[in-house]
PDB file of C-alpha atoms in Angstrom:
ATOM      1  CA  MET A   1     -75.419 109.724 -38.942  1.00  0.00           C
ATOM      2  CA  THR A   2     -72.557 108.311 -36.773  1.00  0.00           C
ATOM      3  CA  LEU A   3     -73.240 108.906 -33.043  1.00  0.00           C
ATOM      4  CA  SER A   4     -70.626 110.041 -30.337  1.00  0.00           C
ATOM      5  CA  ALA A   5     -70.485 108.648 -26.814  1.00  0.00           C
ATOM      6  CA  LYS A   6     -72.220 111.761 -25.592  1.00  0.00           C
ATOM      7  CA  ASP A   7     -75.069 111.305 -28.012  1.00  0.00           C
ATOM      8  CA  PHE A   8     -75.336 107.478 -27.544  1.00  0.00           C
ATOM      9  CA  ALA A   9     -78.756 106.799 -25.822  1.00  0.00           C
ATOM     10  CA  PRO A  10     -80.625 103.796 -27.374  1.00  0.00           C
ATOM     11  CA  PRO A  11     -84.402 104.169 -27.284  1.00  0.00           C
ATOM     12  CA  PRO A  12     -86.541 101.711 -25.849  1.00  0.00           C
ATOM     13  CA  PRO A  13     -86.893  98.891 -28.665  1.00  0.00           C
ATOM     14  CA  THR A  14     -90.102  99.174 -30.777  1.00  0.00           C
ATOM     15  CA  ALA A  15     -92.293  96.371 -30.531  1.00  0.00           C
ATOM     16  CA  GLY A  16     -91.524  93.841 -33.200  1.00  0.00           C
ATOM     17  CA  SER A  17     -88.258  95.650 -34.187  1.00  0.00           C
ATOM     18  CA  GLY A  18     -86.022  92.800 -33.012  1.00  0.00           C
ATOM     19  CA  HIS A  19     -83.744  95.481 -31.588  1.00  0.00           C
ATOM     20  CA  TYR A  20     -81.417  94.799 -28.376  1.00  0.00           C
ATOM     21  CA  VAL A  21     -82.884  95.664 -25.083  1.00  0.00           C
ATOM     22  CA  TYR A  22     -80.158  97.860 -23.418  1.00  0.00           C
ATOM     23  CA  PRO A  23     -79.962  97.927 -19.660  1.00  0.00           C
ATOM     24  CA  PRO A  24     -78.680 101.270 -18.180  1.00  0.00           C
ATOM     25  CA  ASP A  25     -75.403  99.618 -17.041  1.00  0.00           C
ATOM     26  CA  LEU A  26     -74.653  98.449 -20.491  1.00  0.00           C
ATOM     27  CA  VAL A  27     -75.140 101.834 -22.015  1.00  0.00           C
ATOM     28  CA  ARG A  28     -72.737 103.344 -19.436  1.00  0.00           C
ATOM     29  CA  ALA A  29     -70.226 100.622 -20.431  1.00  0.00           C
ATOM     30  CA  VAL A  30     -70.500 101.480 -23.944  1.00  0.00           C
ATOM     31  CA  LYS A  31     -70.003 105.192 -23.352  1.00  0.00           C
ATOM     32  CA  VAL A  32     -66.886 104.541 -21.277  1.00  0.00           C
ATOM     33  CA  ALA A  33     -65.333 102.283 -23.872  1.00  0.00           C
ATOM     34  CA  MET A  34     -65.936 104.887 -26.680  1.00  0.00           C
ATOM     35  CA  VAL A  35     -64.452 107.762 -24.656  1.00  0.00           C
ATOM     36  CA  THR A  36     -61.401 105.894 -23.439  1.00  0.00           C
ATOM     37  CA  GLN A  37     -61.000 104.230 -26.977  1.00  0.00           C
ATOM     38  CA  ARG A  38     -60.743 100.843 -25.361  1.00  0.00           C
ATOM     39  CA  PRO A  39     -62.279  97.623 -26.629  1.00  0.00           C
ATOM     40  CA  LEU A  40     -65.429  96.644 -25.036  1.00  0.00           C
ATOM     41  CA  LEU A  41     -64.994  93.070 -23.774  1.00  0.00           C
ATOM     42  CA  LEU A  42     -68.443  91.290 -23.393  1.00  0.00           C
ATOM     43  CA  ARG A  43     -68.522  88.328 -21.128  1.00  0.00           C
ATOM     44  CA  GLY A  44     -71.346  85.911 -20.817  1.00  0.00           C
ATOM     45  CA  ALA A  45     -72.489  82.240 -21.371  1.00  0.00           C
ATOM     46  CA  PRO A  46     -73.094  81.078 -25.007  1.00  0.00           C
ATOM     47  CA  GLY A  47     -76.486  82.346 -26.177  1.00  0.00           C
ATOM     48  CA  CYS A  48     -76.792  85.292 -23.961  1.00  0.00           C
ATOM     49  CA  GLY A  49     -76.774  87.771 -26.984  1.00  0.00           C
ATOM     50  CA  LYS A  50     -73.186  89.030 -27.219  1.00  0.00           C
ATOM     51  CA  THR A  51     -72.972  88.916 -30.888  1.00  0.00           C
ATOM     52  CA  THR A  52     -76.528  90.131 -31.371  1.00  0.00           C
ATOM     53  CA  LEU A  53     -75.553  93.217 -29.068  1.00  0.00           C
ATOM     54  CA  ALA A  54     -72.531  93.996 -31.150  1.00  0.00           C
ATOM     55  CA  ALA A  55     -74.427  94.033 -34.412  1.00  0.00           C
ATOM     56  CA  ASP A  56     -77.205  96.136 -32.879  1.00  0.00           C
ATOM     57  CA  LEU A  57     -74.654  98.351 -31.300  1.00  0.00           C
ATOM     58  CA  ALA A  58     -73.386  99.120 -34.868  1.00  0.00           C
ATOM     59  CA  ARG A  59     -76.910 100.098 -35.967  1.00  0.00           C
ATOM     60  CA  GLN A  60     -77.539 102.250 -32.938  1.00  0.00           C
ATOM     61  CA  LEU A  61     -74.310 104.023 -33.403  1.00  0.00           C
ATOM     62  CA  GLY A  62     -74.890 104.441 -37.192  1.00  0.00           C
ATOM     63  CA  ARG A  63     -71.667 102.437 -38.267  1.00  0.00           C
ATOM     64  CA  VAL A  64     -70.891  99.547 -40.474  1.00  0.00           C
ATOM     65  CA  PHE A  65     -70.591  96.101 -38.562  1.00  0.00           C
ATOM     66  CA  LEU A  66     -67.598  93.989 -39.287  1.00  0.00           C
ATOM     67  CA  GLN A  67     -67.195  90.633 -37.673  1.00  0.00           C
ATOM     68  CA  GLN A  68     -64.503  87.873 -37.447  1.00  0.00           C
ATOM     69  CA  VAL A  69     -65.072  84.584 -35.528  1.00  0.00           C
ATOM     70  CA  VAL A  70     -62.138  83.270 -33.822  1.00  0.00           C
ATOM     71  CA  THR A  71     -61.198  79.753 -34.059  1.00  0.00           C
ATOM     72  CA  SER A  72     -58.541  77.574 -32.249  1.00  0.00           C
ATOM     73  CA  ARG A  73     -56.098  78.273 -35.106  1.00  0.00           C
ATOM     74  CA  THR A  74     -56.632  81.981 -35.241  1.00  0.00           C
ATOM     75  CA  GLU A  75     -53.539  84.192 -34.812  1.00  0.00           C
ATOM     76  CA  ALA A  76     -53.295  87.985 -34.471  1.00  0.00           C
ATOM     77  CA  ARG A  77     -52.120  88.352 -38.080  1.00  0.00           C
ATOM     78  CA  ASP A  78     -55.385  86.681 -39.304  1.00  0.00           C
ATOM     79  CA  LEU A  79     -57.274  89.586 -37.996  1.00  0.00           C
ATOM     80  CA  GLU A  80     -54.906  92.121 -39.533  1.00  0.00           C
ATOM     81  CA  TRP A  81     -53.808  90.787 -42.949  1.00  0.00           C
ATOM     82  CA  GLN A  82     -53.012  87.841 -44.867  1.00  0.00           C
ATOM     83  CA  PHE A  83     -50.252  87.165 -47.505  1.00  0.00           C
ATOM     84  CA  ASP A  84     -50.846  84.804 -50.379  1.00  0.00           C
ATOM     85  CA  ALA A  85     -47.237  83.518 -50.828  1.00  0.00           C
ATOM     86  CA  ILE A  86     -48.660  80.496 -52.872  1.00  0.00           C
ATOM     87  CA  ARG A  87     -50.159  82.758 -55.451  1.00  0.00           C
ATOM     88  CA  ARG A  88     -46.887  84.968 -55.782  1.00  0.00           C
ATOM     89  CA  LEU A  89     -44.827  81.864 -56.322  1.00  0.00           C
ATOM     90  CA  SER A  90     -47.281  80.465 -59.006  1.00  0.00           C
ATOM     91  CA  ASP A  91     -47.022  84.064 -60.672  1.00  0.00           C
ATOM     92  CA  ALA A  92     -43.186  83.983 -60.335  1.00  0.00           C
ATOM     93  CA  GLN A  93     -42.910  80.640 -62.156  1.00  0.00           C
ATOM     94  CA  LEU A  94     -44.807  81.953 -65.148  1.00  0.00           C
ATOM     95  CA  ALA A  95     -41.576  84.046 -65.933  1.00  0.00           C
ATOM     96  CA  THR A  96     -43.187  86.434 -68.399  1.00  0.00           C
ATOM     97  CA  PRO A  97     -42.052  90.095 -68.223  1.00  0.00           C
ATOM     98  CA  ALA A  98     -45.443  91.077 -67.258  1.00  0.00           C
ATOM     99  CA  MET A  99     -45.720  88.545 -64.483  1.00  0.00           C
ATOM    100  CA  ARG A 100     -42.272  89.306 -63.253  1.00  0.00           C
ATOM    101  CA  LYS A 101     -43.236  93.035 -62.763  1.00  0.00           C
ATOM    102  CA  GLN A 102     -46.532  92.049 -60.932  1.00  0.00           C
ATOM    103  CA  VAL A 103     -44.583  89.713 -58.593  1.00  0.00           C
ATOM    104  CA  ALA A 104     -42.248  92.588 -57.827  1.00  0.00           C
ATOM    105  CA  ASP A 105     -45.254  94.516 -56.478  1.00  0.00           C
ATOM    106  CA  VAL A 106     -45.652  92.680 -53.092  1.00  0.00           C
ATOM    107  CA  ALA A 107     -48.579  94.650 -51.997  1.00  0.00           C
ATOM    108  CA  ARG A 108     -50.649  92.851 -54.850  1.00  0.00           C
ATOM    109  CA  TYR A 109     -50.614  89.609 -52.704  1.00  0.00           C
ATOM    110  CA  VAL A 110     -51.740  91.193 -49.393  1.00  0.00           C
ATOM    111  CA  ASP A 111     -55.239  90.654 -48.370  1.00  0.00           C
ATOM    112  CA  PRO A 112     -56.448  93.184 -45.724  1.00  0.00           C
ATOM    113  CA  GLN A 113     -58.587  91.560 -42.786  1.00  0.00           C
ATOM    114  CA  VAL A 114     -60.995  92.884 -40.435  1.00  0.00           C
ATOM    115  CA  LEU A 115     -58.838  95.018 -38.180  1.00  0.00           C
ATOM    116  CA  TRP A 116     -57.204  96.640 -41.340  1.00  0.00           C
ATOM    117  CA  TRP A 117     -60.617  97.492 -42.726  1.00  0.00           C
ATOM    118  CA  GLY A 118     -61.682  98.938 -39.329  1.00  0.00           C
ATOM    119  CA  PHE A 119     -58.470 100.887 -38.648  1.00  0.00           C
ATOM    120  CA  ASP A 120     -57.713 102.234 -42.218  1.00  0.00           C
ATOM    121  CA  PRO A 121     -60.340 101.352 -44.885  1.00  0.00           C
ATOM    122  CA  ALA A 122     -58.756 103.837 -47.501  1.00  0.00           C
ATOM    123  CA  SER A 123     -55.484 101.902 -47.495  1.00  0.00           C
ATOM    124  CA  ALA A 124     -57.299  98.574 -47.351  1.00  0.00           C
ATOM    125  CA  ARG A 125     -59.051  99.279 -50.638  1.00  0.00           C
ATOM    126  CA  THR A 126     -55.567  99.536 -52.401  1.00  0.00           C
ATOM    127  CA  ARG A 127     -53.760  96.818 -50.249  1.00  0.00           C
ATOM    128  CA  GLY A 128     -51.601  99.450 -48.876  1.00  0.00           C
ATOM    129  CA  GLY A 129     -50.261 100.663 -52.076  1.00  0.00           C
ATOM    130  CA  ALA A 130     -50.634  98.060 -54.700  1.00  0.00           C
ATOM    131  CA  ALA A 131     -49.768  99.644 -58.203  1.00  0.00           C
ATOM    132  CA  ALA A 132     -52.557  97.759 -60.009  1.00  0.00           C
ATOM    133  CA  GLY A 133     -54.293  94.535 -60.209  1.00  0.00           C
ATOM    134  CA  ALA A 134     -57.565  93.122 -58.771  1.00  0.00           C
ATOM    135  CA  PRO A 135     -58.977  95.083 -55.775  1.00  0.00           C
ATOM    136  CA  PRO A 136     -59.026  93.154 -52.380  1.00  0.00           C
ATOM    137  CA  ARG A 137     -62.085  91.568 -51.235  1.00  0.00           C
ATOM    138  CA  ILE A 138     -64.289  94.148 -49.506  1.00  0.00           C
ATOM    139  CA  PRO A 139     -66.356  92.921 -46.519  1.00  0.00           C
ATOM    140  CA  GLU A 140     -69.937  92.753 -47.628  1.00  0.00           C
ATOM    141  CA  ALA A 141     -70.989  95.375 -44.947  1.00  0.00           C
ATOM    142  CA  ALA A 142     -68.577  97.963 -46.238  1.00  0.00           C
ATOM    143  CA  ARG A 143     -69.512  97.495 -50.047  1.00  0.00           C
ATOM    144  CA  ALA A 144     -72.240 100.040 -50.105  1.00  0.00           C
ATOM    145  CA  VAL A 145     -70.120 102.673 -48.343  1.00  0.00           C
ATOM    146  CA  LYS A 146     -68.790 105.028 -51.039  1.00  0.00           C
ATOM    147  CA  THR A 147     -66.416 106.951 -48.947  1.00  0.00           C
ATOM    148  CA  ASP A 148     -63.040 105.866 -47.402  1.00  0.00           C
ATOM    149  CA  LYS A 149     -64.037 107.406 -43.978  1.00  0.00           C
ATOM    150  CA  LEU A 150     -65.603 104.223 -42.916  1.00  0.00           C
ATOM    151  CA  ALA A 151     -66.893 104.360 -39.223  1.00  0.00           C
ATOM    152  CA  ALA A 152     -67.260 100.857 -38.062  1.00  0.00           C
ATOM    153  CA  VAL A 153     -68.022  98.477 -35.020  1.00  0.00           C
ATOM    154  CA  VAL A 154     -65.473  95.626 -35.303  1.00  0.00           C
ATOM    155  CA  LEU A 155     -66.420  92.466 -33.427  1.00  0.00           C
ATOM    156  CA  ILE A 156     -63.738  89.952 -32.638  1.00  0.00           C
ATOM    157  CA  ASP A 157     -65.997  87.091 -31.564  1.00  0.00           C
ATOM    158  CA  GLU A 158     -65.218  84.194 -29.049  1.00  0.00           C
ATOM    159  CA  ILE A 159     -61.673  85.141 -28.413  1.00  0.00           C
ATOM    160  CA  ASP A 160     -61.310  82.451 -25.808  1.00  0.00           C
ATOM    161  CA  LYS A 161     -61.429  79.816 -28.501  1.00  0.00           C
ATOM    162  CA  ALA A 162     -57.835  80.719 -29.348  1.00  0.00           C
ATOM    163  CA  GLU A 163     -54.545  80.225 -27.304  1.00  0.00           C
ATOM    164  CA  PRO A 164     -53.610  82.971 -25.134  1.00  0.00           C
ATOM    165  CA  GLU A 165     -50.984  84.115 -27.550  1.00  0.00           C
ATOM    166  CA  LEU A 166     -53.776  85.741 -29.638  1.00  0.00           C
ATOM    167  CA  ALA A 167     -54.797  88.107 -26.958  1.00  0.00           C
ATOM    168  CA  ASN A 168     -51.286  88.823 -26.070  1.00  0.00           C
ATOM    169  CA  ASP A 169     -50.487  89.532 -29.728  1.00  0.00           C
ATOM    170  CA  LEU A 170     -53.346  92.084 -29.995  1.00  0.00           C
ATOM    171  CA  LEU A 171     -51.852  94.198 -27.206  1.00  0.00           C
ATOM    172  CA  GLU A 172     -49.601  96.176 -29.599  1.00  0.00           C
ATOM    173  CA  PRO A 173     -52.084  96.978 -32.339  1.00  0.00           C
ATOM    174  CA  PHE A 174     -54.809  97.896 -29.706  1.00  0.00           C
ATOM    175  CA  ASP A 175     -52.182 100.264 -27.927  1.00  0.00           C
ATOM    176  CA  ARG A 176     -50.760 101.679 -31.061  1.00  0.00           C
ATOM    177  CA  GLY A 177     -54.240 101.595 -32.947  1.00  0.00           C
ATOM    178  CA  GLY A 178     -52.463 100.062 -35.864  1.00  0.00           C
ATOM    179  CA  PHE A 179     -49.770  97.666 -37.072  1.00  0.00           C
ATOM    180  CA  THR A 180     -47.142  97.240 -39.714  1.00  0.00           C
ATOM    181  CA  VAL A 181     -47.603  94.808 -42.590  1.00  0.00           C
ATOM    182  CA  ALA A 182     -44.501  92.693 -42.563  1.00  0.00           C
ATOM    183  CA  GLU A 183     -44.043  92.037 -46.110  1.00  0.00           C
ATOM    184  CA  THR A 184     -44.431  95.562 -47.324  1.00  0.00           C
ATOM    185  CA  GLY A 185     -43.622  97.684 -44.310  1.00  0.00           C
ATOM    186  CA  PHE A 186     -46.941  99.640 -44.651  1.00  0.00           C
ATOM    187  CA  GLU A 187     -48.197 101.375 -41.504  1.00  0.00           C
ATOM    188  CA  VAL A 188     -51.797 100.713 -40.867  1.00  0.00           C
ATOM    189  CA  SER A 189     -53.263 103.372 -38.363  1.00  0.00           C
ATOM    190  CA  ARG A 190     -56.632 103.923 -36.814  1.00  0.00           C
ATOM    191  CA  VAL A 191     -56.270 107.751 -36.698  1.00  0.00           C
ATOM    192  CA  ARG A 192     -57.615 107.505 -40.385  1.00  0.00           C
ATOM    193  CA  SER A 193     -60.970 106.047 -39.194  1.00  0.00           C
ATOM    194  CA  ASP A 194     -63.496 105.880 -36.341  1.00  0.00           C
ATOM    195  CA  VAL A 195     -63.566 102.444 -35.101  1.00  0.00           C
ATOM    196  CA  PHE A 196     -65.255 100.835 -32.056  1.00  0.00           C
ATOM    197  CA  LEU A 197     -63.757  97.393 -31.179  1.00  0.00           C
ATOM    198  CA  VAL A 198     -65.905  94.794 -29.409  1.00  0.00           C
ATOM    199  CA  VAL A 199     -64.448  91.462 -28.193  1.00  0.00           C
ATOM    200  CA  THR A 200     -66.576  88.568 -26.935  1.00  0.00           C
ATOM    201  CA  THR A 201     -65.645  85.837 -24.540  1.00  0.00           C
ATOM    202  CA  ASN A 202     -67.693  82.699 -23.330  1.00  0.00           C
ATOM    203  CA  GLU A 203     -64.844  82.355 -20.870  1.00  0.00           C
ATOM    204  CA  ALA A 204     -63.950  78.824 -21.734  1.00  0.00           C
ATOM    205  CA  ARG A 205     -60.451  79.833 -20.772  1.00  0.00           C
ATOM    206  CA  ASP A 206     -59.004  82.842 -18.927  1.00  0.00           C
ATOM    207  CA  LEU A 207     -57.750  85.733 -20.782  1.00  0.00           C
ATOM    208  CA  PRO A 208     -54.251  87.316 -19.892  1.00  0.00           C
ATOM    209  CA  GLY A 209     -54.122  90.030 -17.444  1.00  0.00           C
ATOM    210  CA  PRO A 210     -52.388  92.630 -19.714  1.00  0.00           C
ATOM    211  CA  PHE A 211     -55.245  92.069 -22.277  1.00  0.00           C
ATOM    212  CA  LEU A 212     -58.042  92.516 -19.623  1.00  0.00           C
ATOM    213  CA  ARG A 213     -56.287  95.747 -18.373  1.00  0.00           C
ATOM    214  CA  ARG A 214     -56.693  97.263 -21.996  1.00  0.00           C
ATOM    215  CA  CYS A 215     -60.611  96.504 -22.179  1.00  0.00           C
ATOM    216  CA  VAL A 216     -63.762  97.928 -20.551  1.00  0.00           C
ATOM    217  CA  ALA A 217     -65.240  94.751 -19.347  1.00  0.00           C
ATOM    218  CA  PHE A 218     -68.973  94.061 -19.198  1.00  0.00           C
ATOM    219  CA  GLU A 219     -70.793  90.658 -18.195  1.00  0.00           C
ATOM    220  CA  LEU A 220     -74.156  90.085 -19.720  1.00  0.00           C
ATOM    221  CA  GLU A 221     -75.965  88.181 -17.218  1.00  0.00           C
ATOM    222  CA  ARG A 222     -79.104  85.756 -17.681  1.00  0.00           C
ATOM    223  CA  PRO A 223     -81.991  88.055 -18.163  1.00  0.00           C
ATOM    224  CA  LEU A 224     -84.835  87.670 -15.531  1.00  0.00           C
ATOM    225  CA  ALA A 225     -88.464  86.884 -16.432  1.00  0.00           C
ATOM    226  CA  LYS A 226     -89.268  90.640 -16.805  1.00  0.00           C
ATOM    227  CA  GLN A 227     -86.341  91.289 -19.139  1.00  0.00           C
ATOM    228  CA  LEU A 228     -87.097  88.235 -21.240  1.00  0.00           C
ATOM    229  CA  ALA A 229     -90.620  89.247 -21.689  1.00  0.00           C
ATOM    230  CA  ALA A 230     -89.431  92.814 -22.881  1.00  0.00           C
ATOM    231  CA  ILE A 231     -87.072  90.770 -25.292  1.00  0.00           C
ATOM    232  CA  ALA A 232     -89.949  88.794 -26.542  1.00  0.00           C
ATOM    233  CA  GLU A 233     -91.995  91.833 -27.420  1.00  0.00           C
ATOM    234  CA  ALA A 234     -88.994  93.388 -29.082  1.00  0.00           C
ATOM    235  CA  HIS A 235     -89.024  90.465 -31.397  1.00  0.00           C
ATOM    236  CA  HIS A 236     -92.820  89.811 -31.653  1.00  0.00           C
ATOM    237  CA  GLY A 237     -94.600  92.844 -30.591  1.00  0.00           C
ATOM    238  CA  THR A 238     -96.595  93.650 -27.503  1.00  0.00           C
ATOM    239  CA  GLY A 239     -99.366  91.205 -28.144  1.00  0.00           C
ATOM    240  CA  ILE A 240     -97.087  88.129 -27.741  1.00  0.00           C
ATOM    241  CA  ALA A 241     -98.051  87.798 -24.121  1.00  0.00           C
ATOM    242  CA  ALA A 242    -101.525  87.189 -24.998  1.00  0.00           C
ATOM    243  CA  LEU A 243    -100.427  84.416 -27.499  1.00  0.00           C
ATOM    244  CA  VAL A 244     -97.701  82.820 -25.515  1.00  0.00           C
ATOM    245  CA  ASP A 245     -97.269  81.988 -21.924  1.00  0.00           C
ATOM    246  CA  LEU A 246     -94.011  83.827 -21.360  1.00  0.00           C
ATOM    247  CA  ASP A 247     -93.854  82.964 -17.695  1.00  0.00           C
ATOM    248  CA  ALA A 248     -94.049  79.320 -18.163  1.00  0.00           C
ATOM    249  CA  ILE A 249     -91.324  79.462 -20.907  1.00  0.00           C
ATOM    250  CA  SER A 250     -89.111  81.451 -18.392  1.00  0.00           C
ATOM    251  CA  ARG A 251     -89.770  78.974 -15.541  1.00  0.00           C
ATOM    252  CA  GLU A 252     -88.868  75.945 -17.761  1.00  0.00           C
ATOM    253  CA  LEU A 253     -85.845  78.002 -19.028  1.00  0.00           C
ATOM    254  CA  ASP A 254     -84.724  78.374 -15.451  1.00  0.00           C
ATOM    255  CA  ARG A 255     -85.438  74.773 -14.601  1.00  0.00           C
ATOM    256  CA  LEU A 256     -83.330  73.349 -17.290  1.00  0.00           C
ATOM    257  CA  ALA A 257     -80.659  75.802 -16.909  1.00  0.00           C
ATOM    258  CA  GLY A 258     -80.217  74.752 -13.281  1.00  0.00           C
ATOM    259  CA  ILE A 259     -79.944  71.150 -14.323  1.00  0.00           C
ATOM    260  CA  ALA A 260     -77.368  72.044 -17.028  1.00  0.00           C
ATOM    261  CA  ARG A 261     -75.409  74.075 -14.494  1.00  0.00           C
ATOM    262  CA  ASP A 262     -75.302  71.173 -11.947  1.00  0.00           C
ATOM    263  CA  ARG A 263     -74.031  68.943 -14.540  1.00  0.00           C
ATOM    264  CA  GLY A 264     -71.451  71.096 -15.964  1.00  0.00           C
ATOM    265  CA  LEU A 265     -73.275  71.514 -19.351  1.00  0.00           C
ATOM    266  CA  ARG A 266     -73.959  74.610 -21.492  1.00  0.00           C
ATOM    267  CA  GLU A 267     -77.167  76.365 -20.185  1.00  0.00           C
ATOM    268  CA  PRO A 268     -79.980  77.379 -22.433  1.00  0.00           C
ATOM    269  CA  GLY A 269     -80.053  81.205 -22.978  1.00  0.00           C
ATOM    270  CA  THR A 270     -81.804  84.130 -24.564  1.00  0.00           C
ATOM    271  CA  ALA A 271     -81.486  82.388 -28.044  1.00  0.00           C
ATOM    272  CA  GLU A 272     -83.273  79.285 -26.957  1.00  0.00           C
ATOM    273  CA  PHE A 273     -85.854  81.380 -25.168  1.00  0.00           C
ATOM    274  CA  LEU A 274     -86.810  83.232 -28.393  1.00  0.00           C
ATOM    275  CA  ASP A 275     -87.017  80.004 -30.395  1.00  0.00           C
ATOM    276  CA  THR A 276     -89.413  78.518 -27.818  1.00  0.00           C
ATOM    277  CA  VAL A 277     -91.624  81.681 -28.031  1.00  0.00           C
ATOM    278  CA  THR A 278     -91.600  81.546 -31.822  1.00  0.00           C
ATOM    279  CA  ALA A 279     -92.497  77.860 -31.712  1.00  0.00           C
ATOM    280  CA  CYS A 280     -95.360  78.301 -29.347  1.00  0.00           C
ATOM    281  CA  LYS A 281     -96.646  81.312 -31.198  1.00  0.00           C
ATOM    282  CA  ASP A 282     -96.631  79.850 -34.625  1.00  0.00           C
ATOM    283  CA  LEU A 283     -97.803  76.360 -33.667  1.00  0.00           C
ATOM    284  CA  ALA A 284    -100.281  77.587 -31.049  1.00  0.00           C
ATOM    285  CA  LEU A 285     -99.046  75.585 -28.181  1.00  0.00           C
ATOM    286  CA  THR A 286    -100.157  76.088 -24.641  1.00  0.00           C
ATOM    287  CA  ALA A 287     -98.175  75.255 -21.643  1.00  0.00           C
ATOM    288  CA  ASP A 288    -100.591  72.596 -20.406  1.00  0.00           C
ATOM    289  CA  SER A 289    -100.269  70.286 -23.387  1.00  0.00           C
ATOM    290  CA  ASP A 290     -97.859  67.452 -23.927  1.00  0.00           C
ATOM    291  CA  GLU A 291     -96.851  68.807 -27.239  1.00  0.00           C
ATOM    292  CA  TRP A 292     -95.678  71.908 -25.308  1.00  0.00           C
ATOM    293  CA  LYS A 293     -93.461  69.896 -23.092  1.00  0.00           C
ATOM    294  CA  ALA A 294     -91.932  67.875 -26.017  1.00  0.00           C
ATOM    295  CA  MET A 295     -91.496  70.927 -27.892  1.00  0.00           C
ATOM    296  CA  THR A 296     -89.480  72.766 -25.034  1.00  0.00           C
ATOM    297  CA  ARG A 297     -87.269  69.746 -24.838  1.00  0.00           C
ATOM    298  CA  LEU A 298     -86.251  70.404 -28.471  1.00  0.00           C
ATOM    299  CA  THR A 299     -85.775  74.160 -28.155  1.00  0.00           C
ATOM    300  CA  LEU A 300     -84.340  74.586 -24.690  1.00  0.00           C
ATOM    301  CA  TRP A 301     -82.264  71.436 -24.096  1.00  0.00           C
ATOM    302  CA  LYS A 302     -79.559  70.906 -26.581  1.00  0.00           C
ATOM    303  CA  HIS A 303     -77.846  67.936 -24.846  1.00  0.00           C
ATOM    304  CA  ALA A 304     -78.378  64.186 -24.859  1.00  0.00           C
ATOM    305  CA  ARG A 305     -81.702  62.986 -23.528  1.00  0.00           C
ATOM    306  CA  LYS A 306     -79.892  60.753 -21.076  1.00  0.00           C
ATOM    307  CA  GLU A 307     -78.222  63.824 -19.515  1.00  0.00           C
ATOM    308  CA  LEU A 308     -81.642  65.366 -18.664  1.00  0.00           C
ATOM    309  CA  GLY A 309     -82.748  62.063 -16.910  1.00  0.00           C
TER     310      GLY A 309
END
């Protein structure tokens, strides 16, 4: 069942479930983003759990999770639709009557992308009106959904990797709740679906002010030792503290994070903490052994050895 903002109240994670641990202020941010129909902008250092949060949020809300990772070459249109001009030209060169008819149906060469599937899944399944031909590639998460009323959490991951023009070009589709497919003139509109937008940034570069004004921003801060212990229990069960010295791992995480911060390097985060817990548990390592110290260098320090000193 799809939950509304009023009903969203994630329960404490069951031991060993792997579900996200939601602090109260994060629950508040999710509710505000839902009722205002604004994208939820998640800030935080790499490895702090932004992508994991978006995926778990979809599970908690009873929605399909759709994701697209941004690269330095990503443009706004890559998140909306793609047009296969090369395939159309190739079909046109065959020059048979059947192929000429196909080429005239421009919509056959339109490939819906993640925002289209989130905003208007019914029209995405027909490429916005293609008369016939092969159906578009359906996102794996949506294939099991038998209805066109697709409720989704759409994640635009690591938007700061792209040029600022990407964020600026998303202003109109975010404001309109849709966009126009240039090649066909088809209007994609979110009024036909229930979509919750999540955007993440590692803050490698500043996002434009107009884009920030259209988001509900929340910063995921580095978890404290108590929070890390709760995260470990969510992944490994309540007995993990008897098997692994969680406090020792937390202290080593903080120590190495401080060194990385002083040297302008990426700090180890929650993902590295969980890898260390897993290694200690499965290899039965104790914090007073030389093997433990060598192992934590592998899991918590991802930079050159000379940078650690």
